[in-house]
Short mmCIF file of C-alpha atoms and ligand atoms in Angstrom, two decimals:
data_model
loop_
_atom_site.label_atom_id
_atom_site.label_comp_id
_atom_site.label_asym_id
_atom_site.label_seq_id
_atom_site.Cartn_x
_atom_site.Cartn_y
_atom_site.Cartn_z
CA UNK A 190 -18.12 -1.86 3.07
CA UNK A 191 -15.92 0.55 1.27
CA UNK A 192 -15.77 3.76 2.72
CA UNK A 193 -15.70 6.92 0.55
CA UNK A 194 -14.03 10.18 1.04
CA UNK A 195 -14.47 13.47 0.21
CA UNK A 196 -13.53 14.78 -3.24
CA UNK A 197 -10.46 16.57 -2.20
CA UNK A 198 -8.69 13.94 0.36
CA UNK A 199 -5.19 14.35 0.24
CA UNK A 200 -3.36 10.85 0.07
CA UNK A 201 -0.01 10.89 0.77
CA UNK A 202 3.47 9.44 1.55
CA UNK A 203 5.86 11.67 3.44
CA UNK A 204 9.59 11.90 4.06
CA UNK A 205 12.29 13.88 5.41
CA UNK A 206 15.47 15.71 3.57
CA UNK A 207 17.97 14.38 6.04
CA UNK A 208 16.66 11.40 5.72
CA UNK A 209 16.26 10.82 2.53
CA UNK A 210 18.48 12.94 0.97
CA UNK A 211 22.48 11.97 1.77
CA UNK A 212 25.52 13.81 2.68
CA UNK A 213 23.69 16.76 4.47
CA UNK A 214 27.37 17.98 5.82
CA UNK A 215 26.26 21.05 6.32
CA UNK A 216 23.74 20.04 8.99
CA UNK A 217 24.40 19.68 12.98
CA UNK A 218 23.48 16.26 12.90
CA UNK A 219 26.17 15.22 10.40
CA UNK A 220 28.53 16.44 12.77
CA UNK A 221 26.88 14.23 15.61
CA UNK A 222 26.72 11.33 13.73
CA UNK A 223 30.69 11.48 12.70
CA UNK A 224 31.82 12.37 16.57
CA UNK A 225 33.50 9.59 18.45
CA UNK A 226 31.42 7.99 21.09
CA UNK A 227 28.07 9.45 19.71
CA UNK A 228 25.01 7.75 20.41
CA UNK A 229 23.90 7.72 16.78
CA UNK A 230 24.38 4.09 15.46
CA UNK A 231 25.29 4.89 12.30
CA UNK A 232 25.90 7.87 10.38
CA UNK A 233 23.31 8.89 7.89
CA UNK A 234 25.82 8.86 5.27
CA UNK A 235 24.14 8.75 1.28
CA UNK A 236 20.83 7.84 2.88
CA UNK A 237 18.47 6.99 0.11
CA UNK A 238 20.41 9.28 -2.29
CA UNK A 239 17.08 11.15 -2.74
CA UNK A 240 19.36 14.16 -3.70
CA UNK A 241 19.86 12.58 -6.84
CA UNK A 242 17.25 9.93 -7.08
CA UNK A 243 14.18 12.73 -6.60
CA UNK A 244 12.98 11.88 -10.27
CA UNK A 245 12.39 8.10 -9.77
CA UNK A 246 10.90 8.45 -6.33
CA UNK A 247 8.59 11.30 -7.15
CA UNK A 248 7.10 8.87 -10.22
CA UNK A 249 7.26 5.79 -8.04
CA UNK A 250 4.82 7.31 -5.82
CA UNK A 251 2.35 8.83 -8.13
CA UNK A 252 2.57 5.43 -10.31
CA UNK A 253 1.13 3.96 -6.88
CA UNK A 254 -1.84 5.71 -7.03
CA UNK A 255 -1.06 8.70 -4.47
CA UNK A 256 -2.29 12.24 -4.85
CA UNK A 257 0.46 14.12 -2.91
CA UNK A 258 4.02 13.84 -1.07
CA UNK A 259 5.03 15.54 1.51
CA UNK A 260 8.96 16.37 2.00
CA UNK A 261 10.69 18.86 3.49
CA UNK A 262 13.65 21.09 2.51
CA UNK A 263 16.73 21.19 4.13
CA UNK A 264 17.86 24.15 5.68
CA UNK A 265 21.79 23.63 6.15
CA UNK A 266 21.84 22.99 2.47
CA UNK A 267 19.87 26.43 1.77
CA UNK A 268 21.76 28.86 3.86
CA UNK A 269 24.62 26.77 4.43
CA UNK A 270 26.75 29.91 6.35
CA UNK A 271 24.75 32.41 8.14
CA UNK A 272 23.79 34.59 5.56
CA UNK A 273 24.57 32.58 2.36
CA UNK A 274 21.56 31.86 0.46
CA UNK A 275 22.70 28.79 -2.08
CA UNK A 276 20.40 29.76 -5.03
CA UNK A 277 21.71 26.15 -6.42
CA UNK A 278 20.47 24.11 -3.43
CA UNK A 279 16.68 26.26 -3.91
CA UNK A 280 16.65 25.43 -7.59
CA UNK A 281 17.16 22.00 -6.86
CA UNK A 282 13.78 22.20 -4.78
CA UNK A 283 12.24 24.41 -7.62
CA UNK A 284 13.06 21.45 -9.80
CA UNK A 285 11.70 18.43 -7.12
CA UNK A 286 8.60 20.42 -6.77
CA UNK A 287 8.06 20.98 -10.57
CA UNK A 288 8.37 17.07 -10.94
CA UNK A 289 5.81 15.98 -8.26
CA UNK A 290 3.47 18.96 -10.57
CA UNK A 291 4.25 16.86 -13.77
CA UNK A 292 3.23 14.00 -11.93
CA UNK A 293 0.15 15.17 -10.47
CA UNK A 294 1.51 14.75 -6.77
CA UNK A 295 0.54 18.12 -4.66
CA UNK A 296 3.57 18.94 -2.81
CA UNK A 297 3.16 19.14 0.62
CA UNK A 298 6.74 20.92 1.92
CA UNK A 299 7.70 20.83 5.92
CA UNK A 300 10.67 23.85 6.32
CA UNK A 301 12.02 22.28 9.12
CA UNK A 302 12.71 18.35 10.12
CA UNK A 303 14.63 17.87 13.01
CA UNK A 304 18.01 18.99 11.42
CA UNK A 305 19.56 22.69 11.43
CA UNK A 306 22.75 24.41 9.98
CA UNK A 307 25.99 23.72 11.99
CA UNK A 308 26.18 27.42 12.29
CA UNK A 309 22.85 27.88 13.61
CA UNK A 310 23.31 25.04 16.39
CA UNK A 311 26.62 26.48 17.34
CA UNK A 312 25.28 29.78 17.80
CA UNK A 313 22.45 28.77 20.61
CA UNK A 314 20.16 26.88 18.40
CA UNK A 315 16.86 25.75 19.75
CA UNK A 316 17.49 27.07 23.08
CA UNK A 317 18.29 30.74 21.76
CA UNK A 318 15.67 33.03 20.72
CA UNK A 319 18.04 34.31 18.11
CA UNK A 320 17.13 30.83 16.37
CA UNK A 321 13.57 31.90 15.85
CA UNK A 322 14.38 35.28 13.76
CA UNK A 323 16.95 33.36 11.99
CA UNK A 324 14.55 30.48 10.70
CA UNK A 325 11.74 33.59 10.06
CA UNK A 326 14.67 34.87 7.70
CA UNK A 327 15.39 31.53 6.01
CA UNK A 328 11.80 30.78 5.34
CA UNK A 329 10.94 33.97 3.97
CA UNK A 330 14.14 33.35 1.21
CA UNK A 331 12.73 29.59 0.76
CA UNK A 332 9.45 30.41 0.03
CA UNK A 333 10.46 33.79 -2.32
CA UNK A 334 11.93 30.71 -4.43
CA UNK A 335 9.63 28.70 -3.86
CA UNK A 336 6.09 29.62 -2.83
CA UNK A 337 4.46 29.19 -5.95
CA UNK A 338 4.91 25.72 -6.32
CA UNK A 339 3.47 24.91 -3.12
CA UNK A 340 0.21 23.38 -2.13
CA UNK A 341 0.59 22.54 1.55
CA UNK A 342 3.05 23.76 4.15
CA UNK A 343 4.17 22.60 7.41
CA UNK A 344 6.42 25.13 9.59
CA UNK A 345 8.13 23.13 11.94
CA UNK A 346 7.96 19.04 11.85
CA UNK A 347 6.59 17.87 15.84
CA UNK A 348 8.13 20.99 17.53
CA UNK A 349 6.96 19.30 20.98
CA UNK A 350 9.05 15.82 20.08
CA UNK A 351 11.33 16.86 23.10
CA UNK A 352 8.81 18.04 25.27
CA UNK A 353 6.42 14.92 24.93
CA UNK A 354 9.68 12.65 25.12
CA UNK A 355 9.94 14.01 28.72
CA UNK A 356 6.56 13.75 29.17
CA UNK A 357 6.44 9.91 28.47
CA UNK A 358 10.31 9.29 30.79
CA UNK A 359 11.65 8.38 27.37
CA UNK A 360 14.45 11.77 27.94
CA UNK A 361 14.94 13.65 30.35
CA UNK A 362 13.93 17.43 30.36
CA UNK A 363 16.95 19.34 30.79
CA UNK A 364 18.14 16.95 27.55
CA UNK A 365 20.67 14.44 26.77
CA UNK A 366 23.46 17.43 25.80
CA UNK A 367 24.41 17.98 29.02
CA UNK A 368 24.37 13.71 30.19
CA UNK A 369 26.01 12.57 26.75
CA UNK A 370 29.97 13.53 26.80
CA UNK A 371 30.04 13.14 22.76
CA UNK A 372 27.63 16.17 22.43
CA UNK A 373 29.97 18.24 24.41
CA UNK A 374 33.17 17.15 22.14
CA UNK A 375 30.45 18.11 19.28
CA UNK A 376 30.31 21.54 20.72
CA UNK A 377 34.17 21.68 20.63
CA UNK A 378 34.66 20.72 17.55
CA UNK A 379 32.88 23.31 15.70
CA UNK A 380 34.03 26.31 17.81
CA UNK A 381 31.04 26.52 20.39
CA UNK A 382 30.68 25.06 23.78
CA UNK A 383 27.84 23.33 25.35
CA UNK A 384 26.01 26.17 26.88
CA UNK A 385 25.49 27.23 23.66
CA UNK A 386 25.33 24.68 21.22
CA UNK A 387 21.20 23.69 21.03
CA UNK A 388 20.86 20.68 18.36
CA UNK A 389 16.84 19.81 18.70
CA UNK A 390 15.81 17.00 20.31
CA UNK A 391 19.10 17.02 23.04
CA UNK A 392 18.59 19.91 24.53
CA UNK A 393 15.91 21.60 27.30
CA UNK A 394 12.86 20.23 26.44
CA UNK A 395 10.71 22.82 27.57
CA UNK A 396 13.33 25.84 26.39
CA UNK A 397 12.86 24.12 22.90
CA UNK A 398 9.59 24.35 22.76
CA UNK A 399 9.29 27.75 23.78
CA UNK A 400 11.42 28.72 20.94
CA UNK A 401 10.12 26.69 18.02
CA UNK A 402 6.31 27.78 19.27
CA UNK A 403 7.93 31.40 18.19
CA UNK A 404 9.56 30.50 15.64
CA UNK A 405 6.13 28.44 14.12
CA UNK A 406 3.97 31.78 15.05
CA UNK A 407 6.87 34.25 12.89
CA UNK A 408 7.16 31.92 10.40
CA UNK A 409 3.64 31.36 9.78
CA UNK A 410 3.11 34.87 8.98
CA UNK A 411 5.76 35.22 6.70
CA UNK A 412 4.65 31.88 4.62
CA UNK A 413 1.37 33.63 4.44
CA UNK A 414 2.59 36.30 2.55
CA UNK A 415 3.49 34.06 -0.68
CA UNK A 416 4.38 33.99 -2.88
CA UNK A 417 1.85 31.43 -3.80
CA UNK A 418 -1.36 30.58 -2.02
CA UNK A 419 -1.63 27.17 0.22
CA UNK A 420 -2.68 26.12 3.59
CA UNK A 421 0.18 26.88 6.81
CA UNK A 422 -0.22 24.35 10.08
CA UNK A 423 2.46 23.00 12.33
CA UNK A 424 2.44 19.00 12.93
CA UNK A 425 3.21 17.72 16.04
CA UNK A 426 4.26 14.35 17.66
CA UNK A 427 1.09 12.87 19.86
CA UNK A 428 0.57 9.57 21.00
CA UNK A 429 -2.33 8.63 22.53
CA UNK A 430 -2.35 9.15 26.02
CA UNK A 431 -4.53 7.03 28.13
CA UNK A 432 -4.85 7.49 31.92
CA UNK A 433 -5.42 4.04 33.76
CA UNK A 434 -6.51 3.97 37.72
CA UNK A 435 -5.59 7.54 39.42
CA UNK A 436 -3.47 8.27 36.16
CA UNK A 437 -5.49 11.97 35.14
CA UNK A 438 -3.80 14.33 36.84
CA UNK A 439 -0.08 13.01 35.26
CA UNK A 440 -1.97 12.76 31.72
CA UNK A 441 -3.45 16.23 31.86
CA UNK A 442 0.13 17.62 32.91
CA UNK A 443 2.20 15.42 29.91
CA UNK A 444 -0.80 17.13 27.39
CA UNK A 445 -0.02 20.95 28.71
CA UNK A 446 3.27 20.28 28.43
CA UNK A 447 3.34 18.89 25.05
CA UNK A 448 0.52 18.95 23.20
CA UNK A 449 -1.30 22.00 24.27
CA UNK A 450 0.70 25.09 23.58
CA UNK A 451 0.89 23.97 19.67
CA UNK A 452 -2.66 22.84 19.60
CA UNK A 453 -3.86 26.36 20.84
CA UNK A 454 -1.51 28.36 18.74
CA UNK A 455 -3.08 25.84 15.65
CA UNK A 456 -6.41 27.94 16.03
CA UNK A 457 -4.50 30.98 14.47
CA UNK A 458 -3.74 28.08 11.56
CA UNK A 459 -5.15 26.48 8.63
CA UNK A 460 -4.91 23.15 9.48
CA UNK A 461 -3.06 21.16 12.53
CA UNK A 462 -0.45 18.18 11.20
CA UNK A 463 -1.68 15.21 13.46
CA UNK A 464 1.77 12.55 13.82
CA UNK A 465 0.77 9.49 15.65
CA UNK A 466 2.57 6.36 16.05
CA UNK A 467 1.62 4.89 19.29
CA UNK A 468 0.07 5.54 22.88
CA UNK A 469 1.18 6.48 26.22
CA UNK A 470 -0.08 4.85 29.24
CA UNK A 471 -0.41 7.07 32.70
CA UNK A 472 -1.05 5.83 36.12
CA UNK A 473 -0.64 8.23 39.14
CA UNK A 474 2.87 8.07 39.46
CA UNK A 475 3.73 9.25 35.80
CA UNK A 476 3.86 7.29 32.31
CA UNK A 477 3.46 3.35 32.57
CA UNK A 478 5.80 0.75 30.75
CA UNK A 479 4.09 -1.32 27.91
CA UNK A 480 1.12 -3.50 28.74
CA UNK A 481 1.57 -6.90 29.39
CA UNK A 482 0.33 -9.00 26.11
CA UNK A 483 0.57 -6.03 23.85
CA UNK A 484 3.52 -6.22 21.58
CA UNK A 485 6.36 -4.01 21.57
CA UNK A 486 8.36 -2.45 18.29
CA UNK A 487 11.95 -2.13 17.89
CA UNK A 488 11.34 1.79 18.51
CA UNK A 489 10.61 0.66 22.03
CA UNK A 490 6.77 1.23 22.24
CA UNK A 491 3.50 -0.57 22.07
CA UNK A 492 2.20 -1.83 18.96
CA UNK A 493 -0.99 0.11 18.80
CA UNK A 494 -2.46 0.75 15.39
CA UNK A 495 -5.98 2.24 17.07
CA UNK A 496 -3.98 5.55 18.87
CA UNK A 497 -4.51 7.76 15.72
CA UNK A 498 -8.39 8.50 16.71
CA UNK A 499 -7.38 9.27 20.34
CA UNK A 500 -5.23 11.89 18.99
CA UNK A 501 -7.41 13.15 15.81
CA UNK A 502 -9.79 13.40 18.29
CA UNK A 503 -7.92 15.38 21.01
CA UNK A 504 -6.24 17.96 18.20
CA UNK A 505 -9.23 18.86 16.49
CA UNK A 506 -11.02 19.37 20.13
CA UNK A 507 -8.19 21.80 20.73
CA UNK A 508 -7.11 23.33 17.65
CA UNK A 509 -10.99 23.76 15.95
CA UNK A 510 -8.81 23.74 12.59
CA UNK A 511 -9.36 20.80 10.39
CA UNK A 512 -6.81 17.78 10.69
CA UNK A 513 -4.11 16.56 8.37
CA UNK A 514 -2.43 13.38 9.41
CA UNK A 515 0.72 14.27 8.17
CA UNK A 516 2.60 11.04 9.73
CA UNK A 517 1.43 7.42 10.62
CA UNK A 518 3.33 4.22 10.49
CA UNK A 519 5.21 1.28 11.66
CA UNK A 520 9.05 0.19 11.74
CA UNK A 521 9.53 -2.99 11.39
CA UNK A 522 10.57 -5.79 9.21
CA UNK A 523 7.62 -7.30 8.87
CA UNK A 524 4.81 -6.13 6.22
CA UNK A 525 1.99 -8.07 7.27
CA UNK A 526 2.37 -6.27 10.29
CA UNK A 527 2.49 -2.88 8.47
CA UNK A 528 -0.70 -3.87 6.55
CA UNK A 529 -2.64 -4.73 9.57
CA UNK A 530 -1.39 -1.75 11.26
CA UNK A 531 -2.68 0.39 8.29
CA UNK A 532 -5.90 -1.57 8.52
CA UNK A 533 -6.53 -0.30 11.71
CA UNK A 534 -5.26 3.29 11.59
CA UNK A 535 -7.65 3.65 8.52
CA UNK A 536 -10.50 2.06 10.27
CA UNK A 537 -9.36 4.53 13.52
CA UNK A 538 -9.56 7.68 10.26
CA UNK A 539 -12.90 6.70 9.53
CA UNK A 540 -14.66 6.23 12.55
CA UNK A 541 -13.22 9.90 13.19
CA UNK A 542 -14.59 10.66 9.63
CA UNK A 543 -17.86 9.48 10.80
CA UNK A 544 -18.49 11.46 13.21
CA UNK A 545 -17.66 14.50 11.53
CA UNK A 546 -14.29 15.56 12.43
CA UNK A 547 -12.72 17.58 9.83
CA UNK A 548 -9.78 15.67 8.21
CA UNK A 549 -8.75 17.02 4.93
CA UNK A 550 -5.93 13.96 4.68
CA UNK A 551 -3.38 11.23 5.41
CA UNK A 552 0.36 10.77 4.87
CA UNK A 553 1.79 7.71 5.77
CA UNK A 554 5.10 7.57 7.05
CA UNK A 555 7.14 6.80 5.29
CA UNK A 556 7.63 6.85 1.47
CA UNK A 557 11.42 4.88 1.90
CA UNK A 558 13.29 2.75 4.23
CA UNK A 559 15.05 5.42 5.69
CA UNK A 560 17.40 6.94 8.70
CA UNK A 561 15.60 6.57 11.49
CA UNK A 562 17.73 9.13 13.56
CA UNK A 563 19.63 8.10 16.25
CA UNK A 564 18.15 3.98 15.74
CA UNK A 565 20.41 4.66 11.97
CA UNK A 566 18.87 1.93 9.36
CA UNK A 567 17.27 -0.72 11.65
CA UNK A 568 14.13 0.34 12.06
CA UNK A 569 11.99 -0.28 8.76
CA UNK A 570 9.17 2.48 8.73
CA UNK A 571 8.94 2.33 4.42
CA UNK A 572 6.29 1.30 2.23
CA UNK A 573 8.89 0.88 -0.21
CA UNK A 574 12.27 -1.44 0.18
CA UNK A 575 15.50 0.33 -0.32
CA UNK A 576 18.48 -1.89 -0.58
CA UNK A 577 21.44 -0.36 1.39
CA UNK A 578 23.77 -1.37 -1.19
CA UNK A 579 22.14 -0.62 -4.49
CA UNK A 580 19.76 2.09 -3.39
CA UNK A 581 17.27 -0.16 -5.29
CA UNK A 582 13.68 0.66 -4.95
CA UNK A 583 10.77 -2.26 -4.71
CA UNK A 584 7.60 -1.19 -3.08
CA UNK A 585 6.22 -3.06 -0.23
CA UNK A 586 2.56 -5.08 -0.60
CA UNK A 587 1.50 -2.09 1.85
CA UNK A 588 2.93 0.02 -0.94
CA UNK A 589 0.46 -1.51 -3.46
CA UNK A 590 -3.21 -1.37 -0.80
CA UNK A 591 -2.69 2.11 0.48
CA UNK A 592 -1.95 3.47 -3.39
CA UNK A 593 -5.62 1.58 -4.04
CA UNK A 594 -6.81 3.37 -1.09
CA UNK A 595 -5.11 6.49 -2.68
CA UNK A 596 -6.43 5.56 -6.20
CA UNK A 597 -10.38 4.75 -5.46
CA UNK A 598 -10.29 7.32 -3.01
CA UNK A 599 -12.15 4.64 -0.67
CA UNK A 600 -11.17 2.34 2.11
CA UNK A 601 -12.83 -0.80 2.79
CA UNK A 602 -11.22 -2.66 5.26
CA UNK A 603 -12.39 -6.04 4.40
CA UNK A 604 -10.35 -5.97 1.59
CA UNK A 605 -7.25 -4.19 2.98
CA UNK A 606 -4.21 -7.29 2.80
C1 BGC B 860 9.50 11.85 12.75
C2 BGC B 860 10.19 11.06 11.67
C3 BGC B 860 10.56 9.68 12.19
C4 BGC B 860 9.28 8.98 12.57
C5 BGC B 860 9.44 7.54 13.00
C6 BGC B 860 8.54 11.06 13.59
O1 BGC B 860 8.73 11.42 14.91
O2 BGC B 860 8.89 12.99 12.21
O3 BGC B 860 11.30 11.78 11.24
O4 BGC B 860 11.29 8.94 11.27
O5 BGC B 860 8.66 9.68 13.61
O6 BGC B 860 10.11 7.42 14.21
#
């Protein structure tokens, strides 16, 4: 039986600038990605050439069937020196968001993915409270330029990655900067040293989050005041967590660590950005490896479609703001898989859906075959094929059910691949 939705449902693909875009040499990442011995395992490089390909992908995605994209806007390329607002790089942005308008996609615009100025990193980044005035600045600039093009905004993309990294054993808290010796010839090679230099996601897990939760709160408020009119929420990385014989106590602490802070600062917010790929298993001594018989993706974790209404679940329990599902999705190679994953996150939507749990919509992640960080191109999270050598688009079968989904506003998973 096909399952309806209300009017307004936002349906959605998402992506990130740096790694979409190409050649962000302005960012801190670039820099780690070019430094001998790094850990990255490729450099980014073009990417998908987004920067100049914005056009196509923009009218790929509404010709699909989808009502909105979310993307997010890069801020190394926007205030590239401390200081320096390019007014080039924000009418670039002026001009993506105007196209996904002419195509009738709602923009949906994170201000922050993973990725910061060189400068910024240099000078303390995520572990400096300086960082948080600094992004306040930038964001109050950005959305002057761009505010009334908006429809949905997301501060700061899964502030708590680090935090619930630790959580699961996957990092450890005091971060990988001060383990990984090509972080510390980073530091050096842009004038700073590693006490100082912060990127997110290698350094102090819990430090981080401190900072970003400020920086999310001050940045909130200055979004608010437009220009422009549109819903502000954080998202934030949750898998499901699932506590198996003795395992509570360890899964309460992994959620206060990671989850909570956000989800009770959401309740000041319009909306909390839900980002699930996968669950976490606790037993008393901490998180637990994969279960036997389940099957485990290149990223390293379980295959487990069904963890998005754990976590819908546990955020709007928390946050008592509705729920966007700003990220969900699969890497890998293998589409059927995708398709049956999808099947089941959808079913996992509407069963939440059904029992009244405000979600207002779903992005899945991602639009492109993109850079998946430090994994570089191997991991396949698109919906859409991009050929490393052409840049060549061709969308996915997955592509083709979730823009139905998208189109008939309806899900009906009988007839979902
Ligand atoms: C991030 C994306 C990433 C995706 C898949 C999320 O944590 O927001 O940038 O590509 O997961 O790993």
């Amino acid at each position: 039986m096909a399952h309806p939705f209300r009017d307004d449902f936002i349906w959605g693909a998402a992506t990130a600038a740096h790694q979409v875009e190409g050649n962000n040499t302005h960012s801190d990442f670039w820099l780690l990605e070019h430094t001998p011995g790094t850990a990255f395992q490729e450099p980014s490089g073009d990417a998908c050439d987004q920067l100049n390909r914005y056009a196509e992908d923009i009218a790929l995605l509404a010709d699909l069937g989808f009502g909105s994209y979310r993307l997010s806007i890069e801020w190394a390329r926007i205030e590239p020196e401390e200081g320096h607002f390019s007014v080039a790089a924000l009418e670039h942005y002026r001009r993506v968001l105007a196209a996904c308008h002419e195509r009738g996609l709602r923009p949906c615009v994170t201000f922050h993915h993973f990725t910061n100025p060189l400068w910024v990193t240099a000078d303390g980044g995520w572990e400096s409270d300086r960082t948080a005035d600094r992004f306040a600045r930038y964001c109050e600039r950005a959305v002057g330029h761009l505010g009334d093009l908006i429809e949905v905004a997301c501060t700061l993309n899964e502030p708590n990655l680090p935090a619930s990294l630790s959580m699961a054993g996957v990092l450890p808290a005091q971060g990988i900067k001060q383990l990984a010796p090509f972080v510390a010839a980073a530091a050096q090679r842009c004038g700073s040293d590693l006490e100082r230099f912060s990127p997110f996601l290698l350094s102090d897990a819990l430090r981080t989050r401190d900072v970003m939760l400020a920086a999310h709160m001050r940045s909130r408020d200055v979004l608010r005041s437009g220009p422009g009119e549109f819903p502000v929420g954080v998202t934030l990385a949750m898998q499901d967590c699932v506590a198996v014989a003795g395992g509570e106590e360890k899964l309460k602490e992994a959620r206060a660590a990671s989850f909570d802070p956000f989800l009770e600062a959401a309740r000041e917010d319009d909306f909390i950005g839900v980002q699930t790929y996968s669950r976490t298993r606790f037993g008393a001594e901490g998180p637990l490896p994969a279960e036997e018989g389940v099957p485990v993706l290149v990223m390293g974790y379980e295959y487990w479609p069904q963890a998005l209404e754990g976590t819908i679940r546990y955020a709007a329990d928390v946050a008592r703001v509705p729920v966007l599902v700003t990220e969900n999705g699969i890497g890998t190679d293998d589409d059927a898989q995708r398709v049956a994953y999808y099947r089941e996150a959808l079913s996992a939507l509407v069963s939440c859906l059904e029992d009244g749990i405000d979600v207002r919509g779903y992005y899945a992640w991602s639009l492109l075959d993109n850079y998946e960080w430090l994994f570089g191109y191997g991991p396949r999270f698109g919906i859409v094929d991009v050929d490393r050598e052409t840049q060549a688009r061709t969308p996915k079968p997955s592509a083709h059910l979730l823009g139905r989904v998208a189109r008939n506003n309806a899900f009906d998973p009988g007839t979902f691949g």
